[in-house]
Coordinates of C-alpha atoms in Angstrom, one line a residue:
M6 CA -0.8 -2.4 15.3
G7 CA 0.5 -2.7 19.2
Y8 CA -0.6 -6.6 18.7
I9 CA 0.4 -7.3 15.4
K10 CA 4.3 -6.5 17.7
K11 CA 3.7 -8.2 20.9
I12 CA 3.4 -11.7 19.2
V13 CA 6.3 -10.5 16.4
E14 CA 8.6 -10.0 19.8
N15 CA 6.9 -13.1 21.7
K16 CA 8.2 -14.9 18.9
I17 CA 11.2 -13.3 17.6
P18 CA 12.6 -12.9 20.7
G19 CA 15.4 -10.2 20.7
I20 CA 13.8 -8.5 17.7
Y21 CA 13.2 -4.6 17.5
V22 CA 9.7 -3.7 16.4
L23 CA 9.2 -0.1 15.8
S24 CA 5.3 0.7 15.5
L25 CA 4.5 4.1 13.5
K26 CA 2.3 6.3 14.5
I27 CA 1.5 9.9 12.0
G28 CA 0.7 12.2 14.7
S29 CA 1.4 12.3 18.8
N30 CA -1.5 10.1 19.7
L31 CA -3.8 7.6 18.4
I32 CA -6.7 9.7 17.8
Q33 CA -4.3 12.2 15.1
D34 CA -3.3 8.7 13.8
M35 CA -6.1 7.7 13.0
E36 CA -7.4 11.1 11.5
N37 CA -4.0 11.3 9.3
S38 CA -4.2 8.2 7.9
F39 CA -7.9 9.9 6.3
F40 CA -6.8 13.7 5.9
M41 CA -3.2 14.4 6.4
N42 CA -1.9 14.1 2.5
A43 CA 0.1 10.5 2.0
N44 CA 3.2 12.5 0.4
D45 CA 3.5 14.4 3.8
Q46 CA 2.8 11.0 6.1
V47 CA 5.7 9.2 4.0
R48 CA 7.7 12.1 4.5
E49 CA 7.4 11.6 8.3
V50 CA 8.2 8.4 8.1
C51 CA 11.0 8.6 6.4
G52 CA 12.0 11.0 8.9
Q53 CA 11.3 8.6 11.9
L54 CA 13.6 5.9 10.1
A55 CA 16.8 7.9 9.2
K56 CA 16.6 9.5 13.3
D57 CA 16.0 5.8 14.6
P58 CA 19.6 4.3 15.7
R59 CA 19.0 0.4 15.4
L60 CA 18.0 0.7 11.8
K61 CA 20.4 1.9 10.7
G62 CA 21.7 -1.3 9.4
G63 CA 18.7 -2.0 7.1
Y64 CA 15.3 -3.0 9.0
N65 CA 11.9 -5.5 7.1
A66 CA 8.4 -3.3 6.2
M67 CA 4.9 -5.0 7.1
G68 CA 2.2 -2.7 6.0
F69 CA -0.9 -3.1 6.5
S70 CA -4.3 -2.3 4.0
Q71 CA -3.1 1.2 2.8
G72 CA 0.1 0.8 4.4
G73 CA 1.1 -1.8 2.0
Q74 CA 1.3 1.0 -0.9
F75 CA 2.4 3.6 1.8
L76 CA 5.8 1.5 2.7
R77 CA 6.2 0.9 -0.5
A78 CA 6.5 4.8 -1.7
V79 CA 9.1 4.8 1.3
A80 CA 11.3 1.9 -0.3
Q81 CA 10.9 3.9 -3.3
R82 CA 11.7 7.8 -2.2
C83 CA 14.2 7.0 0.9
P84 CA 16.7 4.2 0.5
S85 CA 18.3 5.1 3.3
P86 CA 18.4 3.5 5.8
P87 CA 17.9 -0.2 3.2
M88 CA 14.2 -2.1 3.8
F89 CA 15.1 -5.7 3.2
N90 CA 12.0 -7.3 3.0
L91 CA 8.6 -5.7 2.2
I92 CA 5.1 -7.2 3.6
S93 CA 2.3 -5.7 2.0
I94 CA -0.5 -7.2 3.8
G95 CA -4.0 -6.6 1.7
G96 CA -2.5 -3.0 0.0
Q97 CA -3.9 -1.4 -2.9
H98 CA -0.7 -1.3 -5.3
Q99 CA -3.1 -0.3 -8.1
G100 CA -5.7 1.7 -6.4
V101 CA -8.8 1.1 -5.5
Y102 CA -12.0 1.9 -7.5
G103 CA -15.2 1.5 -5.2
F104 CA -14.8 2.1 -1.6
P105 CA -17.4 0.1 -0.4
R106 CA -16.9 -0.6 3.2
C107 CA -14.3 1.4 5.8
P108 CA -12.3 -0.5 8.3
G109 CA -13.5 0.1 12.0
E110 CA -17.2 0.8 10.3
S111 CA -16.6 4.8 10.9
S112 CA -19.8 4.8 8.7
H113 CA -20.5 8.6 9.3
I114 CA -16.7 9.2 7.4
C115 CA -17.2 6.5 5.1
D116 CA -20.0 7.8 3.7
W117 CA -18.6 11.5 3.7
I118 CA -15.6 9.9 1.7
R119 CA -17.8 8.3 -1.1
K120 CA -19.8 11.8 -1.6
T121 CA -16.4 13.4 -1.5
L122 CA -14.9 11.1 -4.1
D123 CA -18.5 10.8 -6.2
L124 CA -18.2 14.7 -6.7
G125 CA -14.3 15.2 -7.5
A126 CA -12.0 12.3 -6.6
Y127 CA -9.0 14.4 -8.9
T128 CA -10.1 17.8 -8.1
Q129 CA -7.0 19.2 -6.5
A130 CA -8.5 20.1 -3.1
V131 CA -9.5 16.7 -2.7
Q132 CA -6.6 15.1 -3.7
E133 CA -4.2 17.2 -1.5
H134 CA -6.5 16.5 2.1
L135 CA -8.2 12.8 1.5
V136 CA -6.1 10.0 1.1
Q137 CA -8.0 7.8 -0.2
A138 CA -8.5 10.1 -3.5
E139 CA -4.6 9.6 -3.9
Y140 CA -4.8 6.1 -4.4
W141 CA -8.2 6.5 -6.0
H142 CA -7.8 4.8 -9.6
D143 CA -11.0 5.4 -12.2
P144 CA -10.3 3.1 -14.8
L145 CA -13.0 4.8 -16.9
K146 CA -11.2 8.3 -16.2
E147 CA -7.5 6.6 -16.9
E148 CA -5.9 10.0 -18.2
D149 CA -7.3 12.1 -15.3
Y150 CA -5.8 9.8 -13.4
R151 CA -2.8 9.7 -15.1
K152 CA -2.6 14.1 -14.7
N153 CA -4.5 14.4 -11.2
S154 CA -3.4 12.3 -8.6
I155 CA -0.3 13.8 -6.2
F156 CA -0.2 9.7 -4.6
L157 CA -0.3 6.6 -6.6
A158 CA 0.3 7.9 -10.2
D159 CA 3.5 9.2 -9.1
I160 CA 4.9 5.6 -7.3
N161 CA 3.2 3.7 -10.0
Q162 CA 5.4 6.0 -12.5
E163 CA 2.4 6.7 -14.2
R164 CA 3.5 10.1 -15.8
G165 CA 7.1 9.3 -16.8
I166 CA 9.7 6.8 -15.4
N167 CA 11.7 8.1 -12.3
E168 CA 14.9 6.2 -12.6
T169 CA 15.9 6.9 -8.3
Y170 CA 12.4 4.5 -7.8
K171 CA 12.9 2.0 -9.9
K172 CA 16.3 1.1 -8.3
N173 CA 15.5 1.7 -4.8
L174 CA 12.4 -0.6 -5.8
M175 CA 14.8 -3.6 -7.4
A176 CA 17.1 -3.5 -4.3
L177 CA 14.7 -5.2 -2.2
K178 CA 15.5 -8.7 -1.7
K179 CA 11.5 -9.8 -1.3
F180 CA 8.4 -7.9 -2.2
V181 CA 5.5 -10.3 -0.1
M182 CA 1.9 -9.4 -1.2
V183 CA -1.2 -11.1 0.8
K184 CA -4.0 -11.4 -1.0
F185 CA -7.6 -11.2 0.9
L186 CA -9.2 -13.9 -0.4
N187 CA -12.6 -13.1 0.3
D188 CA -12.1 -9.0 0.5
T189 CA -15.6 -7.2 0.6
M190 CA -13.2 -3.8 1.3
V191 CA -11.2 -3.5 -1.9
D192 CA -12.5 -2.7 -4.9
P193 CA -11.3 -4.6 -7.2
P194 CA -8.8 -7.0 -4.5
I195 CA -6.5 -7.8 -7.3
S196 CA -5.0 -4.5 -6.5
E197 CA -3.8 -6.5 -3.4
W198 CA -1.8 -8.3 -6.2
F199 CA -0.8 -5.4 -8.4
G200 CA -3.7 -6.4 -11.0
F201 CA -6.1 -4.2 -11.4
Y202 CA -9.2 -3.0 -14.4
K203 CA -8.6 -3.6 -17.5
S204 CA -8.5 -0.2 -18.8
G205 CA -11.8 1.7 -19.9
Q206 CA -14.1 -0.3 -18.2
A207 CA -14.2 -1.2 -14.2
K208 CA -15.8 -5.2 -15.1
E209 CA -13.1 -7.5 -16.5
T210 CA -9.7 -7.7 -14.4
I211 CA -6.3 -8.6 -15.4
P212 CA -2.9 -9.5 -13.0
L213 CA 0.1 -7.7 -13.0
K214 CA 1.8 -9.3 -15.8
E215 CA -0.8 -8.0 -18.2
T216 CA -0.3 -4.4 -17.2
S217 CA 1.5 -2.2 -19.0
L218 CA 3.4 -1.3 -15.4
Y219 CA 4.8 -4.4 -15.6
I220 CA 5.1 -5.5 -20.0
E221 CA 6.7 -1.6 -20.1
D222 CA 8.7 -2.6 -16.3
R223 CA 8.2 0.8 -15.4
L224 CA 9.0 -0.2 -11.8
G225 CA 11.2 -3.6 -12.4
L226 CA 8.6 -5.2 -11.0
Q227 CA 9.2 -8.1 -14.2
E228 CA 13.0 -7.9 -14.0
M229 CA 12.3 -8.7 -10.0
D230 CA 9.2 -11.0 -10.8
K231 CA 12.1 -13.1 -12.7
A232 CA 14.5 -13.2 -10.2
G233 CA 12.2 -14.4 -7.9
K234 CA 11.4 -11.6 -5.2
L235 CA 7.8 -11.1 -6.1
V236 CA 5.8 -13.5 -3.2
F237 CA 2.0 -13.6 -4.0
L238 CA 0.5 -15.2 -1.0
G239 CA -3.5 -15.4 -0.9
V240 CA -5.4 -15.9 2.6
K241 CA -9.1 -17.1 3.0
G242 CA -11.2 -14.2 4.9
D243 CA -12.3 -10.7 4.7
H244 CA -9.9 -7.5 4.7
L245 CA -6.9 -7.9 7.0
H246 CA -8.8 -11.5 8.3
F247 CA -5.3 -13.6 9.6
S248 CA -5.5 -16.6 12.3
E249 CA -2.8 -16.3 14.6
E250 CA -1.4 -19.9 12.9
W251 CA -1.4 -18.0 9.5
F252 CA 0.6 -15.6 11.0
Y253 CA 3.7 -17.4 12.6
S254 CA 3.4 -19.9 9.2
T255 CA 3.9 -17.6 6.4
I256 CA 4.4 -14.1 7.3
L257 CA 7.1 -14.5 10.4
P258 CA 9.8 -16.3 7.9
F259 CA 10.5 -13.1 6.5
L260 CA 10.8 -11.2 9.3
Q261 CA 13.3 -13.7 10.5

């Protein structure tokens, strides 16, 4: 993230970039990305944004991997200061049903996470203490997911309609979703464009427009789409692999 901050600052002189950190140092920040309840992380970020005088007029947000859906939760739950554009780079907006590889290949953590998810992703203890379980979406157990997911099912309006979430998300000027076209880390990769497995099985995927979330317009995505606010971008490469040139030409315009 330090690298991203630097290249944005180099290319847009005078821009203010806040790189969000959850915890008092980088080690805590990394540990929290695995073990700190996502709802608490969102609350912490909302507090950081509200306290920053340089953001009070509004800001653009850019989230990488799970940061994409966490920043969407910020947009839906914390409308002040206002978020203008949300750029999700490899975010999993319908969750994941598989954990093929870990970022940074911290294999012992990765193996432990897989075992824990297999044992009971929707048990209260796992939900409250394992971040990846909080956006685990099992298409074979939709009822369990809807009832027990403490983060994703809430922000995706699976248990009822929170009109405030819908109104706040629809206030975005653009919601940009970047999907990595050769992604081996996110299962299914179409979640990066808000699609997912067709309910009841884990082979066939459907795009956003065929999901009940879009058809019933529970989050306002259909209306945003018709207004030209949804932007779907594809980039060749594995998860979070992109060139500086691509970033400059494709992403920077949304920050200017």
